[in-house]
Structure formats: structure tokens, C-alpha cells
Tab-separated table of C-alpha atoms in Angstrom:
chain	number	residue	atom	x	y	z
A	1	MET	CA	-7.027	-32.906	5.858
A	2	LYS	CA	-3.758	-34.099	6.778
A	3	ASN	CA	-2.613	-33.753	10.087
A	4	HIS	CA	0.976	-31.835	11.573
A	5	SER	CA	2.486	-32.096	15.192
A	6	SER	CA	3.083	-28.370	16.191
A	7	PRO	CA	6.284	-27.848	18.024
A	8	SER	CA	6.133	-27.772	22.273
A	9	PRO	CA	5.997	-24.705	24.127
A	10	GLU	CA	9.247	-25.163	25.137
A	11	GLN	CA	10.653	-26.239	21.294
A	12	TRP	CA	9.152	-22.345	20.274
A	13	GLU	CA	10.850	-20.620	23.666
A	14	ASP	CA	14.100	-22.128	22.132
A	15	PHE	CA	13.924	-21.056	18.654
A	16	LEU	CA	13.090	-17.800	19.457
A	17	ASP	CA	16.252	-17.729	21.918
A	18	LYS	CA	18.249	-18.638	18.976
A	19	ILE	CA	17.138	-16.154	16.485
A	20	SER	CA	17.335	-13.337	18.722
A	21	GLY	CA	20.797	-14.078	19.862
A	22	GLU	CA	20.635	-15.068	23.368
A	23	GLN	CA	22.809	-18.321	22.351
A	24	GLY	CA	25.515	-16.341	19.882
A	25	ALA	CA	23.401	-16.205	16.942
A	26	ALA	CA	23.264	-12.779	15.341
A	27	PRO	CA	19.944	-11.207	16.095
A	28	ASP	CA	17.307	-10.964	13.461
A	29	ASP	CA	14.227	-8.034	14.736
A	30	GLY	CA	12.558	-9.700	10.999
A	31	LEU	CA	13.279	-12.914	11.701
A	32	LEU	CA	11.537	-12.823	15.249
A	33	ASN	CA	8.908	-10.706	14.700
A	34	ASP	CA	7.898	-13.603	12.201
A	35	GLY	CA	8.977	-16.167	14.755
A	36	LYS	CA	6.651	-15.001	17.392
A	37	LEU	CA	3.563	-14.512	14.985
A	38	LEU	CA	4.540	-17.868	13.723
A	39	LYS	CA	4.324	-18.894	17.501
A	40	LYS	CA	1.077	-17.718	17.731
A	41	ALA	CA	-0.630	-18.748	14.838
A	42	ALA	CA	0.333	-22.132	15.589
A	43	GLY	CA	-1.078	-22.139	18.787
A	44	GLU	CA	-4.609	-21.155	17.048
A	45	MET	CA	-4.208	-23.821	14.844
A	46	ALA	CA	-3.603	-26.193	17.560
A	47	GLU	CA	-7.420	-25.122	19.110
A	48	ILE	CA	-8.611	-25.492	15.568
A	49	ALA	CA	-7.120	-29.023	14.728
A	50	ALA	CA	-9.446	-30.008	17.473
A	51	THR	CA	-12.250	-29.416	15.531
A	52	ASP	CA	-14.222	-31.462	12.490
A	53	ILE	CA	-12.882	-29.335	9.933
A	54	ASP	CA	-14.566	-31.138	6.983
A	55	ARG	CA	-17.971	-30.248	8.746
A	56	GLU	CA	-16.757	-26.650	9.487
A	57	TRP	CA	-15.822	-26.133	6.125
A	58	ASP	CA	-19.842	-27.797	4.457
A	59	LYS	CA	-21.813	-25.479	6.697
A	60	PHE	CA	-19.542	-22.225	5.548
A	61	GLU	CA	-19.600	-23.968	2.399
A	62	SER	CA	-23.237	-23.493	2.119
A	63	GLY	CA	-23.861	-20.051	3.284
A	64	HIS	CA	-20.945	-17.829	2.294
A	65	ILE	CA	-19.641	-18.937	-1.185
A	66	GLN	CA	-21.109	-16.596	-3.988
A	67	PRO	CA	-22.363	-18.022	-7.036
A	68	GLY	CA	-19.820	-18.134	-9.927
A	69	LYS	CA	-17.029	-17.953	-7.274
A	70	ARG	CA	-15.132	-20.698	-6.751
A	71	LEU	CA	-13.925	-21.276	-3.143
A	72	ILE	CA	-10.375	-23.148	-2.600
A	73	ARG	CA	-10.627	-25.630	0.316
A	74	MET	CA	-6.747	-25.480	0.589
A	75	ARG	CA	-4.209	-28.402	1.252
A	76	TRP	CA	-1.863	-26.698	3.252
A	77	LYS	CA	2.044	-27.590	3.078
A	78	PRO	CA	3.682	-28.398	6.545
A	79	TRP	CA	5.458	-25.108	6.549
A	80	ALA	CA	2.389	-23.139	5.955
A	81	ILE	CA	-0.091	-24.919	8.739
A	82	GLY	CA	1.215	-22.392	11.266
A	83	ALA	CA	0.924	-19.361	9.398
A	84	ALA	CA	-2.149	-20.005	8.323
A	85	ALA	CA	-3.997	-17.968	11.014
A	86	ALA	CA	-2.822	-14.391	9.217
A	87	ILE	CA	-5.554	-15.359	6.180
A	88	ALA	CA	-8.947	-13.515	6.873
A	89	ALA	CA	-10.329	-14.709	3.859
A	90	ILE	CA	-9.107	-15.844	0.710
A	91	TRP	CA	-11.202	-17.166	-2.484
A	92	ILE	CA	-10.311	-17.476	-6.327
A	93	GLY	CA	-12.277	-17.135	-9.394
A	94	ASN	CA	-12.207	-16.789	-13.222
A	95	SER	CA	-11.921	-12.746	-14.492
A	96	ILE	CA	-13.996	-11.469	-17.761
A	97	THR	CA	-11.225	-8.881	-18.235
A	98	TRP	CA	-8.349	-7.353	-17.682
A	99	GLN	CA	-6.842	-3.852	-18.031
A	100	SER	CA	-3.311	-2.736	-17.914
A	101	ASN	CA	-2.326	-0.061	-14.842
A	102	THR	CA	0.008	1.676	-16.514
A	103	VAL	CA	1.488	5.560	-14.961
A	104	ASN	CA	0.794	8.328	-16.923
A	105	ASN	CA	3.735	10.750	-15.867
A	106	ASN	CA	1.799	13.930	-17.551
A	107	LEU	CA	0.983	16.339	-14.313
A	108	SER	CA	0.376	20.066	-14.706
A	109	VAL	CA	3.751	20.193	-12.961
A	110	ASN	CA	6.107	17.664	-14.175
A	111	LEU	CA	7.312	15.997	-10.874
A	112	PRO	CA	10.489	14.100	-11.200
A	113	VAL	CA	10.987	9.948	-10.590
A	114	ALA	CA	13.393	8.193	-8.743
A	115	SER	CA	16.261	6.678	-10.773
A	116	PRO	CA	15.380	2.600	-10.607
A	117	GLY	CA	18.835	2.062	-9.014
A	118	ASP	CA	18.622	4.252	-6.413
A	119	THR	CA	16.646	3.050	-2.833
A	120	SER	CA	16.813	6.272	-1.083
A	121	ILE	CA	14.242	9.160	-0.151
A	122	GLN	CA	15.055	12.357	-1.537
A	123	LEU	CA	13.771	16.140	-0.962
A	124	ILE	CA	14.356	18.073	-3.539
A	125	THR	CA	14.648	21.504	-2.012
A	126	ALA	CA	14.011	25.278	-3.564
A	127	ASN	CA	17.100	25.951	-5.094
A	128	GLY	CA	17.441	22.247	-6.670
A	129	GLN	CA	19.419	20.808	-4.033
A	130	THR	CA	19.094	17.003	-3.354
A	131	VAL	CA	19.068	15.786	0.069
A	132	HIS	CA	19.032	12.462	1.194
A	133	LEU	CA	16.333	11.746	3.894
A	134	ASP	CA	18.052	8.460	4.961
A	135	THR	CA	20.642	10.367	6.799
A	136	MET	CA	19.642	13.947	7.214
A	137	LYS	CA	18.515	15.254	10.470
A	138	GLN	CA	17.546	18.987	10.390
A	139	MET	CA	18.172	22.301	7.795
A	140	ARG	CA	16.563	25.101	6.579
A	141	GLU	CA	15.080	26.385	3.796
A	142	SER	CA	15.763	29.251	1.598
A	143	ASP	CA	12.805	31.099	3.608
A	144	GLY	CA	13.938	30.510	7.022
A	145	THR	CA	11.161	27.881	7.583
A	146	SER	CA	13.331	24.790	10.002
A	147	ILE	CA	12.732	21.116	8.120
A	148	SER	CA	14.106	18.006	10.955
A	149	THR	CA	13.135	14.400	10.961
A	150	GLU	CA	11.864	12.832	13.586
A	151	ASP	CA	11.077	8.603	13.654
A	152	ALA	CA	11.199	8.692	10.107
A	153	SER	CA	9.091	11.346	9.061
A	154	LEU	CA	9.414	14.783	7.827
A	155	VAL	CA	8.250	18.099	9.844
A	156	TYR	CA	8.231	21.449	8.564
A	157	GLY	CA	8.170	24.051	11.256
A	158	PRO	CA	6.668	27.563	10.900
A	159	GLY	CA	8.584	30.004	8.070
A	160	ASN	CA	9.124	34.152	8.291
A	161	SER	CA	5.908	35.492	7.933
A	162	SER	CA	7.230	38.614	6.483
A	163	ASN	CA	8.935	36.735	3.642
A	164	ASP	CA	5.930	36.398	1.288
A	165	ALA	CA	7.566	34.664	-1.366
A	166	VAL	CA	6.073	30.729	-2.108
A	167	VAL	CA	8.889	28.246	-1.361
A	168	TYR	CA	7.902	24.514	-3.200
A	169	ASN	CA	9.739	21.787	-1.621
A	170	THR	CA	9.587	18.114	-3.716
A	171	ILE	CA	10.086	14.452	-1.802
A	172	ILE	CA	10.091	11.406	-3.710
A	173	ILE	CA	9.570	8.314	-2.320
A	174	PRO	CA	11.287	5.516	-4.335
A	175	LYS	CA	9.663	1.673	-4.458
A	176	GLY	CA	10.390	-0.524	-1.597
A	177	LYS	CA	9.914	2.290	1.058
A	178	MET	CA	7.536	4.904	2.679
A	179	TYR	CA	7.482	8.235	4.389
A	180	SER	CA	5.233	10.663	6.459
A	181	LEU	CA	5.736	14.177	6.970
A	182	GLN	CA	4.013	17.409	8.662
A	183	LEU	CA	3.147	20.488	6.294
A	184	SER	CA	4.222	23.851	7.802
A	185	ASP	CA	-0.098	23.607	8.381
A	186	GLY	CA	-0.185	21.446	10.826
A	187	THR	CA	-0.877	18.668	7.931
A	188	LYS	CA	-0.179	15.316	7.787
A	189	VAL	CA	0.582	13.039	4.681
A	190	TRP	CA	1.718	9.419	4.475
A	191	LEU	CA	3.111	8.426	0.880
A	192	ASN	CA	3.341	5.145	-0.257
A	193	ALA	CA	5.998	3.826	-2.199
A	194	ALA	CA	6.576	4.975	-5.359
A	195	THR	CA	5.003	8.318	-4.419
A	196	THR	CA	6.125	12.085	-5.333
A	197	LEU	CA	4.927	15.026	-3.617
A	198	ARG	CA	4.764	18.738	-4.344
A	199	TYR	CA	4.428	21.382	-2.232
A	200	PRO	CA	4.799	24.886	-0.490
A	201	VAL	CA	7.249	24.802	2.735
A	202	ASN	CA	4.986	27.323	3.872
A	203	PHE	CA	1.346	28.188	2.456
A	204	ARG	CA	0.570	31.822	1.054
A	205	GLY	CA	-2.534	33.563	0.369
A	206	LYS	CA	-6.102	32.211	0.433
A	207	SER	CA	-4.894	28.581	-0.666
A	208	ARG	CA	-2.937	25.382	0.199
A	209	GLN	CA	-2.074	23.349	-3.257
A	210	VAL	CA	0.005	20.687	-3.326
A	211	GLU	CA	0.816	17.956	-6.135
A	212	VAL	CA	0.964	14.152	-5.453
A	213	GLU	CA	1.514	11.076	-8.205
A	214	GLY	CA	1.087	7.472	-6.217
A	215	GLU	CA	-0.549	7.020	-3.823
A	216	ALA	CA	-0.983	9.389	-0.073
A	217	TYR	CA	-3.174	9.429	2.525
A	218	PHE	CA	-3.872	13.484	4.559
A	219	ASP	CA	-5.542	14.470	7.800
A	220	VAL	CA	-6.188	17.953	6.529
A	221	ALA	CA	-5.333	20.974	9.456
A	222	LYS	CA	-8.487	23.028	9.375
A	223	ASN	CA	-8.380	25.903	8.237
A	224	ASP	CA	-11.432	28.063	6.849
A	225	ALA	CA	-9.265	30.858	5.422
A	226	GLN	CA	-7.176	28.824	3.295
A	227	ALA	CA	-8.754	25.984	1.553
A	228	PHE	CA	-6.677	22.672	0.982
A	229	SER	CA	-6.531	21.296	-2.413
A	230	VAL	CA	-4.747	18.333	-4.142
A	231	LYS	CA	-3.947	18.302	-7.785
A	232	THR	CA	-2.980	14.972	-10.055
A	233	ARG	CA	-2.152	14.547	-13.607
A	234	GLU	CA	-4.745	15.391	-16.179
A	235	HIS	CA	-6.109	18.674	-13.958
A	236	MET	CA	-8.332	16.047	-11.782
A	237	GLU	CA	-8.372	18.411	-8.435
A	238	VAL	CA	-9.912	17.651	-4.634
A	239	LYS	CA	-10.818	20.323	-2.504
A	240	VAL	CA	-11.192	19.966	1.071
A	241	LEU	CA	-11.103	22.058	4.270
A	242	GLY	CA	-10.466	19.611	7.203
A	243	THR	CA	-10.750	16.006	6.314
A	244	GLY	CA	-8.896	12.672	5.710
A	245	PHE	CA	-8.907	10.256	2.337
A	246	ASN	CA	-6.664	8.403	0.386
A	247	ILE	CA	-5.519	9.154	-3.426
A	248	ASN	CA	-4.299	6.770	-5.392
A	249	THR	CA	-3.093	7.536	-9.386
A	250	TYR	CA	-0.717	4.621	-10.119
A	251	SER	CA	-3.281	3.684	-12.573
A	252	ASP	CA	-5.228	5.332	-15.348
A	253	ASN	CA	-8.316	4.863	-12.617
A	254	ILE	CA	-7.674	7.331	-10.204
A	255	LYS	CA	-9.077	6.750	-6.957
A	256	THR	CA	-10.102	9.319	-3.987
A	257	THR	CA	-11.373	7.548	-0.728
A	258	LEU	CA	-13.151	9.555	1.458
A	259	VAL	CA	-12.428	8.583	5.480
A	260	SER	CA	-14.440	11.480	7.334
A	261	GLY	CA	-14.992	14.742	6.518
A	262	LYS	CA	-15.838	16.242	2.740
A	263	VAL	CA	-14.410	16.487	-0.295
A	264	LEU	CA	-15.180	17.963	-3.757
A	265	ILE	CA	-13.571	16.076	-7.006
A	266	HIS	CA	-12.833	18.396	-10.008
A	267	THR	CA	-11.858	17.162	-13.371
A	268	GLY	CA	-12.830	20.786	-15.559
A	269	GLU	CA	-15.528	18.190	-16.997
A	270	ASP	CA	-17.507	17.084	-13.691
A	271	SER	CA	-17.505	17.525	-10.214
A	272	VAL	CA	-18.750	15.256	-7.411
A	273	LEU	CA	-19.142	15.678	-3.822
A	274	LEU	CA	-17.735	12.985	-1.721
A	275	LYS	CA	-19.436	11.745	1.770
A	276	PRO	CA	-17.519	9.710	4.145
A	277	ASN	CA	-16.893	5.963	2.977
A	278	GLN	CA	-17.334	7.137	-0.679
A	279	GLN	CA	-14.845	6.733	-3.469
A	280	ALA	CA	-14.396	9.016	-6.867
A	281	ASN	CA	-13.336	7.241	-9.343
A	282	TYR	CA	-12.116	9.352	-12.645
A	283	ASN	CA	-10.892	7.337	-15.922
A	284	VAL	CA	-8.643	9.233	-17.717
A	285	GLY	CA	-8.941	7.478	-20.758
A	286	ASP	CA	-12.785	8.486	-21.642
A	287	LYS	CA	-12.773	11.090	-18.978
A	288	SER	CA	-16.012	9.706	-16.540
A	289	LEU	CA	-16.511	10.370	-12.967
A	290	ALA	CA	-18.396	8.035	-10.733
A	291	THR	CA	-18.618	7.268	-7.042
A	292	LYS	CA	-19.294	4.267	-5.216
A	293	GLN	CA	-19.442	2.788	-1.502
A	294	VAL	CA	-16.231	1.204	-0.660
A	295	ASN	CA	-15.018	-0.182	2.613
A	296	VAL	CA	-12.377	2.567	3.441
A	297	ASP	CA	-9.871	0.038	5.509
A	298	MET	CA	-9.602	-1.123	2.502
A	299	TYR	CA	-8.035	1.454	0.518
A	300	THR	CA	-5.311	2.386	3.913
A	301	ALA	CA	-4.299	-0.830	4.531
A	302	TRP	CA	-1.205	0.183	3.392
A	303	MET	CA	-0.917	2.677	6.025
A	304	ARG	CA	-1.174	-0.249	8.531
A	305	ASN	CA	1.832	-2.561	6.987
A	306	GLU	CA	-1.702	-4.847	5.687
A	307	LEU	CA	-2.040	-6.066	2.199
A	308	ILE	CA	-5.929	-6.138	1.530
A	309	PHE	CA	-6.950	-7.334	-2.013
A	310	ASP	CA	-10.609	-7.854	-2.459
A	311	ASP	CA	-11.252	-9.567	-5.976
A	312	PHE	CA	-8.098	-8.290	-7.170
A	313	ASN	CA	-7.094	-10.042	-10.691
A	314	LEU	CA	-3.281	-11.203	-10.280
A	315	GLY	CA	-1.858	-8.335	-12.539
A	316	GLU	CA	-2.962	-5.906	-9.863
A	317	ILE	CA	-1.994	-7.499	-6.666
A	318	MET	CA	1.541	-8.053	-8.463
A	319	GLU	CA	2.032	-4.685	-9.268
A	320	MET	CA	0.917	-3.843	-5.665
A	321	LEU	CA	3.713	-5.870	-4.015
A	322	GLY	CA	6.311	-4.712	-6.864
A	323	ARG	CA	6.098	-1.392	-5.254
A	324	ARG	CA	6.292	-2.388	-1.386
A	325	TYR	CA	9.354	-4.724	-2.097
A	326	ASN	CA	10.798	-2.886	-4.782
A	327	TYR	CA	10.617	-6.044	-7.533
A	328	ASP	CA	9.753	-5.830	-10.985
A	329	ILE	CA	7.121	-8.276	-12.010
A	330	VAL	CA	7.289	-10.157	-15.497
A	331	PHE	CA	4.422	-12.609	-16.466
A	332	LYS	CA	4.869	-15.406	-18.616
A	333	LYS	CA	1.438	-15.550	-20.160
A	334	GLU	CA	-0.716	-12.573	-19.864
A	335	GLU	CA	-3.743	-14.495	-19.066
A	336	LEU	CA	-2.268	-15.079	-15.469
A	337	LYS	CA	-2.946	-11.617	-14.548
A	338	ASN	CA	-6.335	-12.632	-15.132
A	339	ILE	CA	-6.770	-14.619	-12.563
A	340	ARG	CA	-8.433	-13.100	-9.413
A	341	CYS	CA	-8.183	-13.431	-5.412
A	342	GLY	CA	-8.585	-12.027	-2.146
A	343	GLY	CA	-7.238	-12.020	1.190
A	344	ASN	CA	-5.558	-9.955	3.917
A	345	LEU	CA	-2.223	-10.312	5.171
A	346	PRO	CA	0.309	-8.451	7.392
A	347	VAL	CA	3.132	-7.194	5.569
A	348	TYR	CA	6.278	-9.477	5.988
A	349	GLN	CA	9.825	-8.575	6.103
A	350	ASP	CA	9.808	-11.082	3.218
A	351	VAL	CA	7.808	-11.047	0.017
A	352	THR	CA	8.602	-14.621	-0.441
A	353	THR	CA	6.063	-15.434	2.396
A	354	VAL	CA	3.548	-13.190	0.762
A	355	LEU	CA	3.985	-15.405	-2.808
A	356	ASN	CA	3.976	-18.864	-0.840
A	357	PHE	CA	0.417	-17.882	0.187
A	358	LEU	CA	-0.871	-16.638	-3.240
A	359	ASP	CA	1.061	-19.944	-4.628
A	360	GLN	CA	-1.137	-21.974	-2.354
A	361	VAL	CA	-4.688	-20.108	-3.878
A	362	THR	CA	-3.670	-19.820	-7.366
A	363	ASP	CA	-1.578	-22.801	-8.247
A	364	VAL	CA	0.866	-20.068	-10.237
A	365	GLN	CA	4.509	-20.451	-9.355
A	366	PHE	CA	6.682	-17.595	-8.483
A	367	THR	CA	10.838	-17.200	-9.485
A	368	ILE	CA	12.339	-14.894	-7.511
A	369	ASN	CA	15.964	-13.342	-8.817
A	370	GLN	CA	17.374	-11.636	-6.132
A	371	ASN	CA	20.474	-9.880	-8.174
A	372	GLN	CA	17.735	-8.687	-10.481
A	373	LYS	CA	15.083	-7.628	-8.577
A	374	VAL	CA	12.465	-9.449	-10.889
A	375	ILE	CA	9.804	-11.905	-9.276
A	376	MET	CA	8.691	-14.442	-12.880
A	377	VAL	CA	5.529	-15.847	-12.709
A	378	ASP	CA	4.274	-18.222	-14.803
A	379	LYS	CA	2.184	-21.532	-14.293
């Protein structure tokens, strides 16, 4: 392994001073955060450099590599040495099959979608008014419910109890954005990029029902008198009383991952009761429903601004990055989608950092067209 000298502590401080604007340069918070991360990583790598890397690798390889998988011993480029500590684990192998993840928009109630050129988070009120949440501070719905934005979150207050009418709102999250909201019953919802949620402004009657397309995490306020349910396309429904779970409808394999409590998955043809650390997979094509044990951290990582992909193919990974960073993905060769790899990375300010890591472990080239917001994938 080729040795690369690391900057001295004094050089790091000088660099951080410059990008924070203390020496006349314009401040850049994203660059400053990345600089601090690289400084920490470089220190950790300096400690690692003092060990016998080849001997430690051979020891790891003999005890951890699974048969049939090829683990790459990465020959890092100089710029990547400091950031290498951010990767928890990366491996790559050959895939057998790949299935395209295409979104079906046929919800029981047709949810609106964000237009390709609109990057604002939108709230559609009961009377059809479109409100851009990037600029809204406070408003009141037609039933008297107060709505406010606090720290990139939408908060609903109690409505007029004398009004029995059910009033619905819809929130649309475009690609490249995430958002959260607190419903009138106290339920908290985190919404990933390219997600739409339709919900009552105030819940009436014996049930609390919302509809989602995309990906959302629900921390449901317990109320034994009002069961909470989430509907998705193809008539799949998740019924809960008080629990925390993640639901992902991006592909034709709808995933519901339970973190705490209990949920009942009902598809019309089948039902299953989930326990914590279990995931239900509903295949829209053949209408099959299956469950398995999972690491829930992998499926809730997006809420913590992390990217975790374990044994994912490159097609799936690039779809994830396209939503997160608001890019369209174009593969020059279909077979490149079959490459499988795994990793654990923080969400960086710029997608190029993540692409550089993928370039290291897949030997695939990525070209970014900033004007058209397209990432080209080629060998």
C-alpha cells in the first residue's frame, strides 16, 4: 500500500479557518462540515497507517469473507485516504438477477405528484390551494385548525371539535428534499424524497387513516379508541394502535419494516402480524406477502442522513441517490445495474463524494451533467 502524508494539525486548522471565512473567504457550511469530517478521518487513518495493513487484511479475509463473494482490497487514491474511515463495510460481487424498480401511481385515491422542475415542498389544502412550505410560517385550515412550520416541520394544532366535517390535506415532497410533520393526534411522520402523503387535518370517528406513496416513517400516537392505518396502492393497508414503523412503496415490492409495537399488514388476499425487527414484503405483481427478520437500522438510515446498502445492486443504489440528490440516472449498459455492493456512508453535501466511493469499489465511471441534473453510469 502506497504511503500518503497527512496534513499536520496546523495545516488542518489553517484550512478550516479559510473555508469558514475567518480569513476573508466566503463561508461554506457544507464544505466546512466536510472539512471537519475529513480532519477526523485523517487522524484515524494516521493511527491505522502505523499497523501492518497487509497482515491485518489477511487475518480479516480468512475469517470474514463469505464464499462466492469477492471483497475488494481498495487501493485508495490520495484524495480518498482521509475519508476512508467513513466507510463501515464495502464488498462487491456478481449478481444473478435484477428487477427494475418502477413506481405504480394507482393509489385508491390518486395522489398528486411534484412536477419535475418544482423543487419546493408543497401543501395542498382542502380547498385546492397550493402552499409552498419553504416560505410559509403559519396558516389556518377551513375547519379552524392552526398549521405552522417549525424547524423544517409542519405542525397541526387541535381543530374545532364542533365541526364534524373531515378535511384533507396533501403534502408533496420532491426529489432532493425531506420533511416531517406532526398530525393533529400527535402522530409524527418523517417523509423521504419523492413522497406524497394525504391525511385528515383532524381525525373524526373511530379510525385514523392516511395514504402514502414513496417512503415514510410513522411514530404513531397511541389511541385505543381510534385505530391508525396507512393505505398504499394496490389496496395494501397497515393497521396499528401505537407503534413505530417504516413503509417504502417506491418499487413494486412494498416494504413495511417494524421498529416497535405491532402492526397488521392486510392486502385483501392475505394478512400478517409483524413483530419488531420484522419486515413484510408485498409483491404487487403476484400479490404475494412474505416476512423476514431484518436490521431495522438499514431501513431507517435515511432519517439519520445516512446511506446504508447491504447487498444492493447498483441499479437500486443509484435510484436511491437519484431521489436523495435530485438527479435522473442513465445507465449506458444495462448489465452495470447488476453489480452488487454494500456500504455505510453519511449523506454528504454533494453527491460527488458518494460517487467517488462507488467508483473505488465498482470500477464504474460516473459523469454528472449539472445543467440537466443527470448522472451517466458507464464502464
